Coordinates of C-alpha atoms in Angstrom, one line a residue:
M1 CA 0.3 247.5 142.1
D2 CA 4.0 246.9 142.7
A3 CA 6.8 246.5 140.1
G4 CA 6.7 242.7 140.5
D5 CA 3.1 242.6 139.1
R6 CA 4.1 244.6 136.1
R7 CA 7.2 242.5 135.5
A8 CA 5.2 239.3 135.7
V9 CA 3.0 240.4 132.7
F10 CA 5.5 242.4 130.7
D11 CA 8.5 240.1 131.1
A12 CA 7.2 236.5 131.7
G13 CA 4.2 236.3 129.5
V14 CA 1.9 235.7 132.5
T15 CA -1.9 236.3 132.1
H16 CA -3.6 237.9 135.0
V17 CA -7.4 237.6 135.5
W18 CA -9.1 239.9 137.9
H19 CA -12.7 239.5 139.1
G20 CA -14.8 241.8 141.3
T21 CA -18.3 242.9 142.2
T22 CA -19.7 246.4 142.3
G23 CA -21.4 247.0 145.6
G24 CA -22.8 250.3 146.9
P25 CA -22.9 253.7 145.3
L26 CA -19.8 255.1 143.8
G27 CA -18.1 258.2 145.3
A28 CA -17.1 261.4 143.5
D29 CA -13.5 260.1 143.4
D30 CA -14.6 257.0 141.6
L31 CA -16.6 258.8 139.0
A32 CA -13.8 261.2 138.4
V33 CA -11.7 258.3 137.1
L34 CA -14.1 257.7 134.2
S35 CA -14.1 259.5 130.8
A36 CA -16.9 261.9 129.9
A37 CA -18.2 259.3 127.5
E38 CA -18.3 256.6 130.2
R39 CA -20.1 258.9 132.6
D40 CA -22.6 259.8 129.9
R41 CA -23.3 256.1 129.1
A42 CA -23.8 255.3 132.8
R43 CA -26.3 258.1 133.2
Q44 CA -28.2 256.9 130.2
M45 CA -28.9 253.6 131.8
A46 CA -31.3 252.7 134.6
E47 CA -29.8 253.4 138.0
Q48 CA -28.7 249.9 138.9
P49 CA -27.2 248.9 135.5
G50 CA -25.6 252.3 135.3
R51 CA -23.9 251.8 138.6
Y52 CA -22.7 248.3 137.7
Y53 CA -21.3 249.6 134.4
A54 CA -19.5 252.5 136.0
G55 CA -18.2 250.4 138.9
A56 CA -16.7 247.9 136.5
H57 CA -15.0 250.5 134.3
V58 CA -13.6 252.3 137.4
A59 CA -12.0 249.1 138.5
V60 CA -10.7 248.4 135.0
R61 CA -9.1 251.8 134.7
R62 CA -7.4 251.5 138.1
I63 CA -6.1 248.0 137.4
L64 CA -4.8 248.9 133.9
A65 CA -3.2 252.1 135.2
G66 CA -1.3 250.0 137.7
Y67 CA 0.3 248.0 134.9
L68 CA 1.0 251.0 132.7
D69 CA 2.3 253.1 135.6
T70 CA 0.0 256.1 134.9
E71 CA -3.2 257.8 136.3
P72 CA -6.5 255.9 135.7
A73 CA -8.3 259.1 134.5
G74 CA -5.5 259.7 131.9
L75 CA -6.1 256.4 130.1
R76 CA -7.6 256.8 126.6
M77 CA -9.7 253.7 125.8
G78 CA -10.9 252.5 122.5
R79 CA -11.7 249.5 120.3
L80 CA -9.8 247.7 117.6
R81 CA -11.6 247.3 114.3
C82 CA -13.3 244.0 113.8
P83 CA -10.8 242.0 111.6
E84 CA -13.7 240.5 109.6
C85 CA -16.0 243.4 108.8
G86 CA -13.9 246.5 109.9
G87 CA -16.7 247.6 112.3
T88 CA -15.8 249.8 115.2
D89 CA -18.6 248.8 117.6
H90 CA -17.7 245.2 118.5
G91 CA -13.9 244.9 118.1
A92 CA -11.6 244.0 121.0
P93 CA -11.1 246.8 123.5
C94 CA -7.7 248.4 123.8
V95 CA -5.8 251.2 125.5
V96 CA -5.1 254.0 122.9
W97 CA -2.9 255.9 125.3
P98 CA -0.3 255.3 126.7
Q99 CA 0.8 253.1 123.8
S100 CA 1.9 249.6 124.8
E101 CA 1.3 246.0 123.7
L102 CA -0.9 245.3 126.7
S103 CA -4.0 243.4 125.7
Y104 CA -7.1 243.1 127.8
S105 CA -10.6 241.7 127.7
L106 CA -13.6 242.6 129.9
S107 CA -16.9 240.8 130.6
R108 CA -19.7 241.9 132.9
S109 CA -22.8 240.1 134.2
G110 CA -25.0 242.1 136.6
P111 CA -22.8 243.5 139.4
H112 CA -20.0 241.1 138.6
W113 CA -17.1 241.7 136.2
L114 CA -14.0 239.8 134.9
L115 CA -10.8 241.3 133.4
G116 CA -8.1 239.4 131.6
I117 CA -4.7 241.1 130.9
T118 CA -1.6 239.9 129.0
L119 CA 1.0 241.3 126.7
G120 CA 1.2 241.2 122.9
R121 CA -1.3 238.3 122.5
Q122 CA -5.0 238.1 121.8
L123 CA -7.2 236.9 124.6
G124 CA -10.9 236.8 125.5
V125 CA -12.8 236.3 128.7
D126 CA -16.5 235.8 129.5
L127 CA -18.5 235.7 132.7
E128 CA -22.1 234.7 133.4
A129 CA -23.8 234.8 136.8
A130 CA -26.1 231.9 137.8
L131 CA -29.0 234.4 137.9
T132 CA -28.6 235.2 134.3
F133 CA -32.1 235.2 132.8
V134 CA -31.9 232.8 129.9
D135 CA -34.1 229.9 128.8
A136 CA -31.4 227.4 128.1
E137 CA -33.8 224.8 126.7
Q138 CA -35.0 227.3 124.1
V139 CA -31.7 229.0 123.3
A140 CA -29.5 225.9 123.2
P141 CA -30.5 224.5 119.8
M142 CA -29.7 227.9 118.2
V143 CA -26.2 228.3 119.7
L144 CA -24.8 224.9 120.4
S145 CA -23.3 222.4 118.0
A146 CA -24.8 218.9 117.6
S147 CA -22.3 217.3 120.0
E148 CA -22.7 220.1 122.6
L149 CA -26.5 219.7 122.4
A150 CA -26.3 216.0 122.9
H151 CA -24.1 216.5 125.9
L152 CA -26.5 219.0 127.4
R153 CA -29.5 216.7 126.9
A154 CA -27.6 213.9 128.6
Q155 CA -27.5 215.7 131.9
P156 CA -29.8 214.3 134.6
D157 CA -31.7 217.4 135.7
E158 CA -32.5 221.0 134.8
D159 CA -29.8 222.5 137.1
R160 CA -27.1 220.4 135.5
R161 CA -28.3 221.3 132.0
F162 CA -28.3 225.0 132.9
G163 CA -24.8 224.8 134.3
E164 CA -23.5 222.9 131.2
F165 CA -25.2 225.5 129.0
L166 CA -23.3 228.3 130.8
R167 CA -20.0 226.3 130.5
C168 CA -20.6 226.1 126.7
W169 CA -21.6 229.7 126.4
T170 CA -18.7 231.2 128.4
R171 CA -16.2 229.1 126.5
K172 CA -17.7 230.1 123.1
E173 CA -17.9 233.8 123.9
A174 CA -14.3 233.8 125.3
V175 CA -13.1 232.3 122.0
L176 CA -15.1 234.8 119.8
K177 CA -13.9 237.7 121.8
A178 CA -10.3 236.6 121.6
S179 CA -10.5 236.4 117.8
G180 CA -11.7 240.0 117.8
I181 CA -15.0 239.2 116.1
G182 CA -17.3 238.8 119.1
L183 CA -20.8 237.5 118.6
M184 CA -20.9 238.5 114.9
A185 CA -19.6 235.0 114.1
D186 CA -21.7 231.7 113.9
V187 CA -21.7 230.7 117.6
S188 CA -22.9 227.2 116.9
A189 CA -19.9 226.5 114.7
V190 CA -17.5 226.8 117.6
D191 CA -17.5 223.5 119.4
V192 CA -16.0 223.9 122.9
Q193 CA -16.1 220.2 124.1
P194 CA -18.1 220.7 127.3
A195 CA -17.7 217.1 128.4
Q196 CA -13.9 217.8 128.8
P197 CA -13.0 219.6 132.1
G198 CA -10.3 221.8 130.4
P199 CA -8.2 223.3 129.4
V200 CA -9.3 222.4 125.9
L201 CA -8.1 223.3 122.5
V202 CA -11.0 224.9 120.5
R203 CA -10.9 225.4 116.7
H204 CA -12.0 228.7 115.4
S205 CA -10.3 230.5 112.5
A206 CA -10.4 234.3 112.0
V207 CA -8.5 236.8 110.0
T208 CA -6.1 237.4 112.9
G209 CA -4.8 235.0 115.6
P210 CA -4.4 231.3 115.6
G211 CA -6.8 228.7 114.2
V212 CA -6.9 227.0 117.6
W213 CA -7.4 228.6 121.0
A214 CA -6.5 227.3 124.5
V215 CA -9.7 227.6 126.6
T216 CA -9.7 227.4 130.4
D217 CA -12.6 227.4 132.8
L218 CA -12.1 229.9 135.7
Q219 CA -13.1 228.9 139.2
I220 CA -14.2 232.2 140.8
G221 CA -17.1 230.9 142.9
G222 CA -20.3 232.7 143.9
G223 CA -22.5 231.0 141.4
R224 CA -20.6 232.4 138.4
W225 CA -19.3 230.6 135.3
A226 CA -16.3 232.1 133.6
A227 CA -13.7 231.1 130.9
I228 CA -10.7 232.5 129.2
A229 CA -9.4 231.9 125.7
R230 CA -5.7 232.5 124.8
E231 CA -3.3 231.9 122.0
P232 CA -1.7 228.5 122.8
A233 CA 1.8 229.2 121.6
G234 CA 3.8 230.8 124.3
A235 CA 0.9 231.1 126.8
G236 CA 2.5 231.5 130.2
E237 CA 1.1 231.1 133.7
L238 CA -2.5 232.0 134.4
V239 CA -3.1 233.8 137.7
V240 CA -6.6 234.7 139.1
R241 CA -7.0 237.6 141.5
A242 CA -10.0 239.0 143.4
Y243 CA -10.4 242.8 143.5
T244 CA -12.1 244.7 146.2
Q245 CA -12.1 248.4 146.7
G246 CA -9.0 248.9 144.7
A247 CA -7.0 246.1 146.2
A248 CA -6.0 242.6 145.4
T249 CA -7.5 240.3 148.1
A250 CA -6.4 236.9 146.8
T251 CA -3.9 235.5 144.4
A252 CA -4.0 232.0 143.0
A253 CA -2.5 230.2 140.1
T254 CA -5.2 228.3 138.2
P255 CA -4.2 224.6 138.3
S256 CA -5.6 224.1 134.7
G257 CA -4.2 227.3 133.4
R258 CA -1.6 225.8 131.1
T259 CA -2.2 224.4 127.6
P260 CA -2.3 220.6 127.7
A261 CA 1.2 219.2 127.3
G262 CA 2.1 218.2 123.9
R263 CA -1.1 219.5 122.3
T264 CA 0.0 222.9 121.1
P265 CA -0.9 223.0 117.4
N266 CA 1.7 223.8 114.8
D267 CA -0.1 226.8 113.5
P268 CA 2.0 229.3 111.5
T269 CA -0.3 232.2 112.5
A270 CA 0.0 231.6 116.3
D271 CA 2.5 234.4 116.8
A272 CA 1.0 236.8 114.3
H273 CA -1.0 239.9 114.7
P274 CA -0.8 240.8 118.4
A275 CA -3.8 243.0 119.2
A276 CA -1.8 246.1 120.0
R277 CA -0.4 246.1 116.4
R278 CA -3.8 246.6 114.8
T279 CA -5.3 250.0 114.3
P280 CA -7.3 251.2 117.4
V281 CA -10.4 253.3 117.2
R282 CA -11.0 255.9 119.9
A283 CA -14.0 255.1 122.0
S284 CA -16.9 257.6 121.8

C-alpha cells in the first residue's frame, strides 16, 4: 500500500471497503502472519471453515498493516467493550497496537469477507452470500419490523423475497455493529427501509455514536449482499476495493456512497466517542 492510500484515510476522512475470497490452502508464510490465538481458533474448526477464517484474518492483518505502516504479524488485535453491557465477546474489533484512531469492521460469509476502514469514527459492515442457509420465510417475522415484513411479502416470487430479506439483514447488522452492540440488540426495532435504494438514514440509538446512521448497500457482485453503516456527520468518500493475493485488483468509488444531501441529522452526539477512544480489550 502506498502513501497515497494512507493519506486518503488519515487526512481526508475517506472510508475504504475491501472485499475478497479465500481460495486454496494457505502457505506457511500466510499462517505466520496470524497470532497464536488466531491459529488455535482456526485449528479448532472443521478444515474448510478454519481455512476461511484464517484466510480472512491473514488478509485483514496485511491490509491494516499497510495503513499503519507496520508488519502484519506485529499487530495486536482486540475488541472494544460493548457500550451497553460491558461484555468483551461481542464489542467492535480494534487494533490494540500500534495505537491509532483507525476503526475497522469485518464480516465473513463462507469463503467471502468484507472489511471497512476509516479514521476516528464508528462504522459497521455486513456481508451475506446468496448460498447462506436461512429460511427467510420462517426467520423474517422474528427479525423484521412490520413495514419491512410488508415489503418482503409484497415481492412477486421467492427469489425476490430472499434477496430483499438479505438486503434488510445486511443493513440491520451493519448498523448494530457500527453502534458497537452487535446482535445483542432488538433486531426488529431497527427499520432499514428496504424499499429505498439507498443510501438511507436509519435510526438506532446506543450509548455511543449518533442516533441515526447512514447506510449504503455495497455492489460487490458474485451473488453477495453487503452494506456499510457510518456516522453521517463528516462521512467522506466511500471507496470499494477488491483484494486478491495481497493486492488491490480494482478501485471504484461507490456512486451512492455519500449521505443524502441535506439529510444529515442535527445530532449532538454525531462527533462523540470515536471507537479508538474507548477502552480496548486484548483478544484471547
